PDB file of C-alpha atoms in Angstrom:
ATOM      1  CA  UNK T   1     118.128 -38.537-200.217  1.00 47.00           C
ATOM      2  CA  UNK T   2     116.756 -39.622-197.339  1.00 47.00           C
ATOM      3  CA  UNK T   3     113.438 -41.639-196.748  1.00 53.00           C
ATOM      4  CA  UNK T   4     111.882 -42.217-193.392  1.00 59.00           C
ATOM      5  CA  UNK T   5     110.575 -45.647-193.103  1.00 64.00           C
ATOM      6  CA  UNK T   6     106.630 -44.764-193.572  1.00 63.00           C
ATOM      7  CA  UNK T   7     103.825 -46.067-191.317  1.00 61.00           C
ATOM      8  CA  UNK T   8     102.937 -48.957-194.145  1.00 61.00           C
ATOM      9  CA  UNK T   9     107.104 -50.052-193.536  1.00 62.00           C
ATOM     10  CA  UNK T  10     106.202 -49.772-190.134  1.00 63.00           C
ATOM     11  CA  UNK T  11     103.230 -51.756-190.006  1.00 62.00           C
ATOM     12  CA  UNK T  12     104.555 -54.177-191.992  1.00 61.00           C
ATOM     13  CA  UNK T  13     107.442 -54.502-189.675  1.00 63.00           C
ATOM     14  CA  UNK T  14     105.157 -56.447-186.752  1.00 60.00           C
ATOM     15  CA  UNK T  15     103.864 -58.771-189.986  1.00 57.00           C
ATOM     16  CA  UNK T  16     107.939 -59.504-190.196  1.00 54.00           C
ATOM     17  CA  UNK T  17     108.277 -59.407-186.944  1.00 54.00           C
ATOM     18  CA  UNK T  18     105.978 -62.335-186.192  1.00 50.00           C
ATOM     19  CA  UNK T  19     107.580 -65.088-188.320  1.00 47.00           C
ATOM     20  CA  UNK T  20     111.790 -63.613-188.490  1.00 45.00           C
ATOM     21  CA  UNK T  21     114.320 -65.070-187.121  1.00 40.00           C
ATOM     22  CA  UNK T  22     116.762 -63.292-184.698  1.00 41.00           C
ATOM     23  CA  UNK T  23     119.734 -63.031-185.449  1.00 43.00           C
ATOM     24  CA  UNK T  24     121.967 -65.812-183.886  1.00 48.00           C
ATOM     25  CA  UNK T  25     125.167 -65.644-185.301  1.00 57.00           C
ATOM     26  CA  UNK T  26     126.714 -63.661-182.574  1.00 70.00           C
ATOM     27  CA  UNK T  27     125.976 -63.421-178.878  1.00 79.00           C
ATOM     28  CA  UNK T  28     126.340 -59.331-177.889  1.00 82.00           C
ATOM     29  CA  UNK T  29     126.519 -57.393-174.611  1.00 83.00           C
ATOM     30  CA  UNK T  30     126.702 -54.330-174.093  1.00 87.00           C
ATOM     31  CA  UNK T  31     128.817 -54.520-170.549  1.00 90.00           C
ATOM     32  CA  UNK T  32     129.456 -52.124-167.828  1.00 90.00           C
ATOM     33  CA  UNK T  33     130.947 -52.600-164.412  1.00 89.00           C
ATOM     34  CA  UNK T  34     132.549 -50.663-161.384  1.00 89.00           C
ATOM     35  CA  UNK T  35     134.970 -51.656-158.952  1.00 87.00           C
ATOM     36  CA  UNK T  36     137.845 -50.201-156.997  1.00 87.00           C
ATOM     37  CA  UNK T  37     140.839 -51.579-155.773  1.00 85.00           C
ATOM     38  CA  UNK T  38     143.173 -50.395-152.654  1.00 84.00           C
ATOM     39  CA  UNK T  39     146.522 -48.774-153.087  1.00 83.00           C
ATOM     40  CA  UNK T  40     149.942 -51.041-151.555  1.00 82.00           C
ATOM     41  CA  UNK T  41     152.773 -49.220-150.318  1.00 77.00           C
ATOM     42  CA  UNK T  42     154.824 -50.655-153.408  1.00 75.00           C
ATOM     43  CA  UNK T  43     152.181 -50.102-156.259  1.00 75.00           C
ATOM     44  CA  UNK T  44     153.296 -47.384-159.453  1.00 77.00           C
ATOM     45  CA  UNK T  45     150.717 -45.189-160.693  1.00 72.00           C
ATOM     46  CA  UNK T  46     149.131 -47.792-162.914  1.00 81.00           C
ATOM     47  CA  UNK T  47     149.342 -51.064-161.197  1.00 83.00           C
ATOM     48  CA  UNK T  48     146.299 -50.568-158.470  1.00 84.00           C
ATOM     49  CA  UNK T  49     144.083 -49.221-161.904  1.00 87.00           C
ATOM     50  CA  UNK T  50     145.113 -52.350-163.750  1.00 85.00           C
ATOM     51  CA  UNK T  51     143.565 -54.425-160.983  1.00 86.00           C
ATOM     52  CA  UNK T  52     140.253 -52.176-160.798  1.00 88.00           C
ATOM     53  CA  UNK T  53     140.101 -52.659-164.487  1.00 89.00           C
ATOM     54  CA  UNK T  54     140.608 -56.459-163.697  1.00 87.00           C
ATOM     55  CA  UNK T  55     138.107 -56.293-161.369  1.00 89.00           C
ATOM     56  CA  UNK T  56     135.446 -54.203-163.408  1.00 90.00           C
ATOM     57  CA  UNK T  57     136.343 -56.638-166.107  1.00 90.00           C
ATOM     58  CA  UNK T  58     135.355 -59.752-164.125  1.00 89.00           C
ATOM     59  CA  UNK T  59     131.823 -58.248-162.793  1.00 90.00           C
ATOM     60  CA  UNK T  60     130.907 -56.962-165.901  1.00 91.00           C
ATOM     61  CA  UNK T  61     130.954 -60.002-167.721  1.00 91.00           C
ATOM     62  CA  UNK T  62     129.527 -62.222-164.669  1.00 89.00           C
ATOM     63  CA  UNK T  63     126.787 -59.516-164.325  1.00 86.00           C
ATOM     64  CA  UNK T  64     125.919 -59.770-167.941  1.00 86.00           C
ATOM     65  CA  UNK T  65     123.831 -63.332-167.690  1.00 84.00           C
ATOM     66  CA  UNK T  66     125.943 -64.424-170.817  1.00 85.00           C
ATOM     67  CA  UNK T  67     127.238 -67.287-169.525  1.00 86.00           C
ATOM     68  CA  UNK T  68     124.852 -68.146-166.746  1.00 83.00           C
ATOM     69  CA  UNK T  69     121.455 -67.641-169.018  1.00 81.00           C
ATOM     70  CA  UNK T  70     122.697 -70.950-171.225  1.00 82.00           C
ATOM     71  CA  UNK T  71     124.760 -72.672-168.222  1.00 83.00           C
ATOM     72  CA  UNK T  72     122.522 -71.840-165.034  1.00 81.00           C
ATOM     73  CA  UNK T  73     124.173 -74.467-162.726  1.00 79.00           C
ATOM     74  CA  UNK T  74     128.008 -73.676-163.693  1.00 79.00           C
ATOM     75  CA  UNK T  75     130.422 -73.776-160.369  1.00 77.00           C
ATOM     76  CA  UNK T  76     131.305 -70.569-159.082  1.00 76.00           C
ATOM     77  CA  UNK T  77     134.738 -71.114-159.637  1.00 77.00           C
ATOM     78  CA  UNK T  78     134.131 -72.859-163.614  1.00 81.00           C
ATOM     79  CA  UNK T  79     132.039 -69.104-164.036  1.00 84.00           C
ATOM     80  CA  UNK T  80     134.841 -67.137-162.885  1.00 83.00           C
ATOM     81  CA  UNK T  81     137.580 -68.992-165.305  1.00 82.00           C
ATOM     82  CA  UNK T  82     135.139 -69.100-168.070  1.00 87.00           C
ATOM     83  CA  UNK T  83     134.405 -65.020-167.266  1.00 88.00           C
ATOM     84  CA  UNK T  84     138.500 -64.506-167.837  1.00 85.00           C
ATOM     85  CA  UNK T  85     139.030 -66.388-170.847  1.00 85.00           C
ATOM     86  CA  UNK T  86     136.066 -64.133-172.164  1.00 89.00           C
ATOM     87  CA  UNK T  87     137.548 -61.485-171.376  1.00 88.00           C
ATOM     88  CA  UNK T  88     140.765 -62.517-172.811  1.00 82.00           C
ATOM     89  CA  UNK T  89     139.418 -63.031-176.021  1.00 84.00           C
ATOM     90  CA  UNK T  90     135.761 -61.805-176.938  1.00 88.00           C
ATOM     91  CA  UNK T  91     135.768 -58.879-174.722  1.00 87.00           C
ATOM     92  CA  UNK T  92     136.353 -55.498-177.419  1.00 85.00           C
ATOM     93  CA  UNK T  93     136.505 -51.660-176.976  1.00 85.00           C
ATOM     94  CA  UNK T  94     137.071 -51.718-173.193  1.00 87.00           C
ATOM     95  CA  UNK T  95     136.651 -48.282-171.913  1.00 89.00           C
ATOM     96  CA  UNK T  96     137.914 -47.759-168.202  1.00 89.00           C
ATOM     97  CA  UNK T  97     137.018 -44.313-166.682  1.00 89.00           C
ATOM     98  CA  UNK T  98     138.175 -43.653-163.219  1.00 90.00           C
ATOM     99  CA  UNK T  99     136.014 -42.445-161.195  1.00 88.00           C
ATOM    100  CA  UNK T 100     137.757 -42.295-157.709  1.00 87.00           C
ATOM    101  CA  UNK T 101     141.833 -41.657-157.613  1.00 85.00           C
ATOM    102  CA  UNK T 102     143.218 -41.252-153.987  1.00 83.00           C
ATOM    103  CA  UNK T 103     146.241 -42.150-151.557  1.00 82.00           C
ATOM    104  CA  UNK T 104     144.077 -44.826-150.867  1.00 83.00           C
ATOM    105  CA  UNK T 105     141.986 -46.934-153.986  1.00 86.00           C
ATOM    106  CA  UNK T 106     141.342 -46.218-157.142  1.00 88.00           C
ATOM    107  CA  UNK T 107     137.757 -46.895-158.269  1.00 89.00           C
ATOM    108  CA  UNK T 108     136.617 -47.033-162.219  1.00 90.00           C
ATOM    109  CA  UNK T 109     133.415 -47.555-163.872  1.00 91.00           C
ATOM    110  CA  UNK T 110     134.284 -49.673-167.267  1.00 91.00           C
ATOM    111  CA  UNK T 111     132.220 -49.977-170.388  1.00 91.00           C
ATOM    112  CA  UNK T 112     132.943 -52.979-172.453  1.00 90.00           C
ATOM    113  CA  UNK T 113     131.463 -55.038-175.735  1.00 89.00           C
ATOM    114  CA  UNK T 114     131.398 -58.420-175.505  1.00 89.00           C
ATOM    115  CA  UNK T 115     130.772 -60.706-178.768  1.00 88.00           C
ATOM    116  CA  UNK T 116     130.809 -64.204-178.878  1.00 87.00           C
ATOM    117  CA  UNK T 117     129.714 -67.261-181.160  1.00 85.00           C
ATOM    118  CA  UNK T 118     127.525 -69.501-179.468  1.00 85.00           C
ATOM    119  CA  UNK T 119     129.499 -72.543-179.888  1.00 84.00           C
ATOM    120  CA  UNK T 120     132.486 -70.646-178.627  1.00 86.00           C
ATOM    121  CA  UNK T 121     130.778 -70.336-175.304  1.00 87.00           C
ATOM    122  CA  UNK T 122     129.897 -74.219-175.681  1.00 86.00           C
ATOM    123  CA  UNK T 123     133.474 -75.229-176.184  1.00 84.00           C
ATOM    124  CA  UNK T 124     134.705 -72.845-172.895  1.00 82.00           C
ATOM    125  CA  UNK T 125     132.046 -74.449-170.830  1.00 85.00           C
ATOM    126  CA  UNK T 126     132.903 -78.051-172.301  1.00 82.00           C
ATOM    127  CA  UNK T 127     136.210 -77.431-171.024  1.00 76.00           C
ATOM    128  CA  UNK T 128     135.866 -75.856-167.602  1.00 72.00           C
ATOM    129  CA  UNK T 129     132.625 -77.422-166.752  1.00 65.00           C
ATOM    130  CA  UNK T 130     133.689 -81.084-165.616  1.00 55.00           C
ATOM    131  CA  UNK T 131     136.725 -79.985-163.048  1.00 46.00           C
ATOM    132  CA  UNK T 132     137.695 -76.246-163.222  1.00 48.00           C
ATOM    133  CA  UNK T 133     141.677 -76.160-162.983  1.00 49.00           C
ATOM    134  CA  UNK T 134     143.242 -73.970-160.422  1.00 49.00           C
ATOM    135  CA  UNK T 135     143.122 -70.501-160.905  1.00 50.00           C
ATOM    136  CA  UNK T 136     145.996 -68.624-160.640  1.00 52.00           C
ATOM    137  CA  UNK T 137     146.491 -66.702-156.861  1.00 53.00           C
ATOM    138  CA  UNK T 138     146.418 -63.356-158.475  1.00 54.00           C
ATOM    139  CA  UNK T 139     142.965 -64.273-160.638  1.00 57.00           C
ATOM    140  CA  UNK T 140     141.867 -66.112-157.207  1.00 57.00           C
ATOM    141  CA  UNK T 141     142.233 -63.029-155.246  1.00 60.00           C
ATOM    142  CA  UNK T 142     140.129 -60.529-157.365  1.00 59.00           C
ATOM    143  CA  UNK T 143     137.528 -63.417-157.332  1.00 59.00           C
ATOM    144  CA  UNK T 144     137.449 -63.606-154.279  1.00 59.00           C
ATOM    145  CA  UNK T 145     137.054 -59.826-153.847  1.00 59.00           C
ATOM    146  CA  UNK T 146     134.359 -59.227-156.946  1.00 59.00           C
ATOM    147  CA  UNK T 147     132.716 -62.021-155.095  1.00 56.00           C
ATOM    148  CA  UNK T 148     132.494 -60.052-151.736  1.00 54.00           C
ATOM    149  CA  UNK T 149     131.346 -57.076-153.446  1.00 52.00           C
ATOM    150  CA  UNK T 150     128.678 -58.816-155.100  1.00 49.00           C
ATOM    151  CA  UNK T 151     127.464 -60.745-151.910  1.00 51.00           C
ATOM    152  CA  UNK T 152     124.111 -58.878-151.364  1.00 58.00           C
ATOM    153  CA  UNK T 153     121.757 -60.841-152.894  1.00 65.00           C
ATOM    154  CA  UNK T 154     118.089 -61.747-152.292  1.00 61.00           C
ATOM    155  CA  UNK T 155     117.762 -64.087-149.880  1.00 58.00           C
ATOM    156  CA  UNK T 156     113.939 -65.149-150.979  1.00 59.00           C
ATOM    157  CA  UNK T 157     111.271 -64.152-153.385  1.00 64.00           C
ATOM    158  CA  UNK T 158     110.180 -61.610-151.555  1.00 69.00           C
ATOM    159  CA  UNK T 159     113.039 -59.307-151.776  1.00 74.00           C
ATOM    160  CA  UNK T 160     112.821 -59.514-155.412  1.00 84.00           C
ATOM    161  CA  UNK T 161     111.275 -56.727-157.590  1.00 89.00           C
ATOM    162  CA  UNK T 162     109.364 -57.594-160.689  1.00 92.00           C
ATOM    163  CA  UNK T 163     109.335 -56.143-164.078  1.00 93.00           C
ATOM    164  CA  UNK T 164     106.974 -55.483-166.855  1.00 95.00           C
ATOM    165  CA  UNK T 165     107.851 -55.247-170.636  1.00 96.00           C
ATOM    166  CA  UNK T 166     105.977 -52.943-172.393  1.00 96.00           C
ATOM    167  CA  UNK T 167     104.663 -52.932-176.129  1.00 96.00           C
ATOM    168  CA  UNK T 168     107.490 -51.449-178.537  1.00 96.00           C
ATOM    169  CA  UNK T 169     106.193 -47.869-179.628  1.00 95.00           C
ATOM    170  CA  UNK T 170     107.348 -46.523-182.629  1.00 94.00           C
ATOM    171  CA  UNK T 171     107.412 -42.521-183.229  1.00 90.00           C
ATOM    172  CA  UNK T 172     104.498 -42.350-185.333  1.00 88.00           C
ATOM    173  CA  UNK T 173     102.055 -43.975-182.836  1.00 89.00           C
ATOM    174  CA  UNK T 174     102.162 -47.356-183.740  1.00 91.00           C
ATOM    175  CA  UNK T 175     103.332 -50.073-181.330  1.00 92.00           C
ATOM    176  CA  UNK T 176     103.565 -53.879-181.025  1.00 93.00           C
ATOM    177  CA  UNK T 177     104.562 -57.285-178.435  1.00 92.00           C
ATOM    178  CA  UNK T 178     106.299 -59.196-181.310  1.00 90.00           C
ATOM    179  CA  UNK T 179     109.430 -57.825-179.986  1.00 93.00           C
ATOM    180  CA  UNK T 180     109.058 -58.426-176.627  1.00 93.00           C
ATOM    181  CA  UNK T 181     110.540 -62.095-176.230  1.00 91.00           C
ATOM    182  CA  UNK T 182     114.092 -60.519-177.375  1.00 90.00           C
ATOM    183  CA  UNK T 183     113.831 -58.181-174.488  1.00 92.00           C
ATOM    184  CA  UNK T 184     112.571 -60.424-171.850  1.00 91.00           C
ATOM    185  CA  UNK T 185     115.289 -63.449-173.355  1.00 88.00           C
ATOM    186  CA  UNK T 186     117.718 -60.577-172.351  1.00 85.00           C
ATOM    187  CA  UNK T 187     116.035 -59.937-168.701  1.00 87.00           C
ATOM    188  CA  UNK T 188     115.816 -62.887-167.941  1.00 80.00           C
ATOM    189  CA  UNK T 189     118.222 -64.584-165.013  1.00 79.00           C
ATOM    190  CA  UNK T 190     118.768 -61.964-162.819  1.00 83.00           C
ATOM    191  CA  UNK T 191     119.277 -62.669-159.215  1.00 80.00           C
ATOM    192  CA  UNK T 192     117.305 -59.961-158.259  1.00 86.00           C
ATOM    193  CA  UNK T 193     114.641 -59.492-160.593  1.00 90.00           C
ATOM    194  CA  UNK T 194     111.572 -61.357-162.271  1.00 90.00           C
ATOM    195  CA  UNK T 195     110.134 -60.532-165.263  1.00 92.00           C
ATOM    196  CA  UNK T 196     106.712 -60.504-165.197  1.00 91.00           C
ATOM    197  CA  UNK T 197     103.195 -60.091-167.340  1.00 91.00           C
ATOM    198  CA  UNK T 198     101.139 -58.313-164.633  1.00 91.00           C
ATOM    199  CA  UNK T 199     101.698 -54.633-165.088  1.00 91.00           C
ATOM    200  CA  UNK T 200      99.866 -54.312-162.200  1.00 91.00           C
ATOM    201  CA  UNK T 201     102.426 -56.181-159.975  1.00 90.00           C
ATOM    202  CA  UNK T 202     105.212 -54.897-161.126  1.00 92.00           C
ATOM    203  CA  UNK T 203     107.885 -52.597-159.567  1.00 92.00           C
ATOM    204  CA  UNK T 204     109.403 -51.544-162.842  1.00 94.00           C
ATOM    205  CA  UNK T 205     108.628 -51.001-166.415  1.00 95.00           C
ATOM    206  CA  UNK T 206     110.676 -51.831-169.028  1.00 96.00           C
ATOM    207  CA  UNK T 207     109.549 -49.086-172.522  1.00 96.00           C
ATOM    208  CA  UNK T 208     110.979 -49.777-175.853  1.00 96.00           C
ATOM    209  CA  UNK T 209     111.211 -47.216-178.181  1.00 96.00           C
ATOM    210  CA  UNK T 210     111.504 -46.119-181.913  1.00 94.00           C
ATOM    211  CA  UNK T 211     112.787 -43.040-181.881  1.00 92.00           C
ATOM    212  CA  UNK T 212     114.081 -42.709-185.734  1.00 89.00           C
ATOM    213  CA  UNK T 213     114.391 -44.850-188.394  1.00 89.00           C
ATOM    214  CA  UNK T 214     115.434 -43.371-192.305  1.00 87.00           C
ATOM    215  CA  UNK T 215     116.988 -45.124-195.063  1.00 88.00           C
ATOM    216  CA  UNK T 216     119.717 -42.546-197.106  1.00 86.00           C
ATOM    217  CA  UNK T 217     120.058 -43.692-201.198  1.00 86.00           C
ATOM    218  CA  UNK T 218     124.307 -44.146-201.382  1.00 82.00           C
ATOM    219  CA  UNK T 219     124.092 -45.343-204.705  1.00 82.00           C
ATOM    220  CA  UNK T 220     122.051 -46.677-207.192  1.00 85.00           C
ATOM    221  CA  UNK T 221     123.053 -50.321-206.042  1.00 85.00           C
ATOM    222  CA  UNK T 222     123.620 -49.371-202.292  1.00 85.00           C
ATOM    223  CA  UNK T 223     121.314 -48.438-199.528  1.00 88.00           C
ATOM    224  CA  UNK T 224     122.057 -47.010-195.768  1.00 89.00           C
ATOM    225  CA  UNK T 225     119.429 -47.010-193.012  1.00 88.00           C
ATOM    226  CA  UNK T 226     119.538 -46.120-189.393  1.00 89.00           C
ATOM    227  CA  UNK T 227     117.647 -46.948-186.645  1.00 91.00           C
ATOM    228  CA  UNK T 228     117.817 -44.766-183.043  1.00 91.00           C
ATOM    229  CA  UNK T 229     116.179 -46.989-180.373  1.00 93.00           C
ATOM    230  CA  UNK T 230     115.702 -46.153-176.144  1.00 93.00           C
ATOM    231  CA  UNK T 231     114.792 -48.977-173.475  1.00 95.00           C
ATOM    232  CA  UNK T 232     113.517 -46.800-170.512  1.00 95.00           C
ATOM    233  CA  UNK T 233     113.443 -48.325-167.112  1.00 94.00           C
ATOM    234  CA  UNK T 234     111.254 -46.597-164.508  1.00 93.00           C
ATOM    235  CA  UNK T 235     109.870 -47.473-161.276  1.00 92.00           C
ATOM    236  CA  UNK T 236     106.041 -47.442-160.532  1.00 88.00           C
ATOM    237  CA  UNK T 237     105.970 -47.021-156.949  1.00 77.00           C
ATOM    238  CA  UNK T 238     109.973 -45.924-156.065  1.00 70.00           C
ATOM    239  CA  UNK T 239     109.655 -42.080-156.218  1.00 66.00           C
ATOM    240  CA  UNK T 240     113.940 -42.141-155.145  1.00 75.00           C
ATOM    241  CA  UNK T 241     114.721 -44.614-158.145  1.00 83.00           C
ATOM    242  CA  UNK T 242     116.009 -42.466-160.836  1.00 86.00           C
ATOM    243  CA  UNK T 243     115.100 -43.666-164.168  1.00 89.00           C
ATOM    244  CA  UNK T 244     117.192 -46.061-166.580  1.00 89.00           C
ATOM    245  CA  UNK T 245     117.370 -45.056-170.311  1.00 90.00           C
ATOM    246  CA  UNK T 246     119.759 -47.548-172.368  1.00 88.00           C
ATOM    247  CA  UNK T 247     119.991 -45.616-176.297  1.00 87.00           C
ATOM    248  CA  UNK T 248     121.246 -47.770-179.571  1.00 86.00           C
ATOM    249  CA  UNK T 249     121.840 -45.887-182.350  1.00 85.00           C
ATOM    250  CA  UNK T 250     123.700 -48.130-185.375  1.00 83.00           C
ATOM    251  CA  UNK T 251     123.602 -47.752-189.409  1.00 81.00           C
ATOM    252  CA  UNK T 252     123.877 -50.518-191.974  1.00 82.00           C
ATOM    253  CA  UNK T 253     124.577 -50.689-195.602  1.00 82.00           C
ATOM    254  CA  UNK T 254     122.780 -53.047-197.404  1.00 85.00           C
ATOM    255  CA  UNK T 255     121.782 -53.930-201.123  1.00 87.00           C
ATOM    256  CA  UNK T 256     118.931 -51.737-202.833  1.00 88.00           C
ATOM    257  CA  UNK T 257     117.591 -55.169-204.224  1.00 91.00           C
ATOM    258  CA  UNK T 258     117.108 -56.146-200.478  1.00 90.00           C
ATOM    259  CA  UNK T 259     113.912 -56.323-199.428  1.00 89.00           C
ATOM    260  CA  UNK T 260     113.517 -52.821-196.397  1.00 89.00           C
ATOM    261  CA  UNK T 261     111.132 -54.329-193.833  1.00 89.00           C
ATOM    262  CA  UNK T 262     113.370 -57.476-193.453  1.00 90.00           C
ATOM    263  CA  UNK T 263     116.824 -55.329-192.974  1.00 90.00           C
ATOM    264  CA  UNK T 264     114.673 -53.023-190.764  1.00 91.00           C
ATOM    265  CA  UNK T 265     113.358 -56.157-188.282  1.00 92.00           C
ATOM    266  CA  UNK T 266     117.083 -57.538-188.387  1.00 89.00           C
ATOM    267  CA  UNK T 267     118.285 -53.733-187.346  1.00 90.00           C
ATOM    268  CA  UNK T 268     115.478 -53.565-184.748  1.00 92.00           C
ATOM    269  CA  UNK T 269     116.178 -56.423-183.236  1.00 91.00           C
ATOM    270  CA  UNK T 270     119.763 -56.674-182.869  1.00 88.00           C
ATOM    271  CA  UNK T 271     119.340 -52.933-181.449  1.00 89.00           C
ATOM    272  CA  UNK T 272     116.818 -54.491-178.441  1.00 91.00           C
ATOM    273  CA  UNK T 273     118.957 -57.031-177.621  1.00 88.00           C
ATOM    274  CA  UNK T 274     121.769 -54.756-177.115  1.00 84.00           C
ATOM    275  CA  UNK T 275     119.737 -52.119-175.081  1.00 87.00           C
ATOM    276  CA  UNK T 276     118.424 -54.552-172.951  1.00 88.00           C
ATOM    277  CA  UNK T 277     121.448 -56.782-171.958  1.00 84.00           C
ATOM    278  CA  UNK T 278     122.881 -53.056-171.176  1.00 83.00           C
ATOM    279  CA  UNK T 279     120.116 -52.530-169.154  1.00 87.00           C
ATOM    280  CA  UNK T 280     120.073 -55.547-167.320  1.00 87.00           C
ATOM    281  CA  UNK T 281     123.154 -54.693-166.262  1.00 82.00           C
ATOM    282  CA  UNK T 282     122.795 -51.243-164.693  1.00 83.00           C
ATOM    283  CA  UNK T 283     119.396 -52.464-163.288  1.00 88.00           C
ATOM    284  CA  UNK T 284     120.982 -55.625-161.635  1.00 84.00           C
ATOM    285  CA  UNK T 285     123.526 -52.514-160.392  1.00 81.00           C
ATOM    286  CA  UNK T 286     120.880 -50.225-158.979  1.00 83.00           C
ATOM    287  CA  UNK T 287     119.263 -52.844-156.964  1.00 85.00           C
ATOM    288  CA  UNK T 288     121.992 -54.247-155.626  1.00 80.00           C
ATOM    289  CA  UNK T 289     123.335 -51.262-154.424  1.00 79.00           C
ATOM    290  CA  UNK T 290     120.003 -50.658-152.421  1.00 79.00           C
ATOM    291  CA  UNK T 291     119.445 -54.168-151.214  1.00 75.00           C
ATOM    292  CA  UNK T 292     123.492 -53.664-149.352  1.00 72.00           C
ATOM    293  CA  UNK T 293     122.249 -50.319-148.520  1.00 72.00           C
ATOM    294  CA  UNK T 294     118.949 -52.419-146.630  1.00 68.00           C
ATOM    295  CA  UNK T 295     120.837 -55.001-144.758  1.00 63.00           C
ATOM    296  CA  UNK T 296     123.791 -52.423-143.660  1.00 61.00           C
ATOM    297  CA  UNK T 297     121.164 -50.487-141.845  1.00 59.00           C
ATOM    298  CA  UNK T 298     119.024 -53.549-140.702  1.00 55.00           C
ATOM    299  CA  UNK T 299     116.007 -52.019-142.709  1.00 51.00           C
TER     300      UNK T 299
END
């Protein structure tokens, strides 16, 4: 029998959330990027696609902000090499989708999951921080191309946008700011926008929403909880900005003796972290494209 979380449980989450600690066992990101590579005369059918996938992987890891969030002062070379190690060892469920394939070039959109323990990140940084080894020629070439494709960044504070994080809303009308710090941590350290606590000054608003949450009794000893939520980013003044929506839907099994409120709180935290990371990547990409168009047209 399925039991939806009651208003009392949702309200109790607001209390649990003030003291609960986010799951720090893994650094988790859902990442994505777009990349293209030119076809060469000697290429077979797969070679150009593989190069585009490599470039998309590198761009996705770098724009996720995971490494920069912990180590903002890394050199570009160290960051690139660490990113490649992450791609080799900590990138899962890589799903490249060809968006363009003609005689001149191949373009892909890539989605993937990035999961690693914090201590693994610290070990990688310690290895490359002091003196980054020389990258292999093919890696160096890809790094250079990715840097060229992402060189359009704000040159001053006026070019960076402001984003406001709204309270988390539940389907039954309850709302809370107790989860805002999780979203803010994921949205921080962007080259393209700042997080602001003043909605009147914001260019964009991030609106998290728990759409459904219910519990299913599996047997006498175990239960299943499923939560669906979304993080929507809308422009407050730009009518041409298409809203971004990142949805997360996940279930977990837990012992019937476990505290249902704490289980729900932990799952909400994890889903919000993933949604915010993916939304940040999308917003960065949109703002980079917009800035590039402005620069190209001299606006």
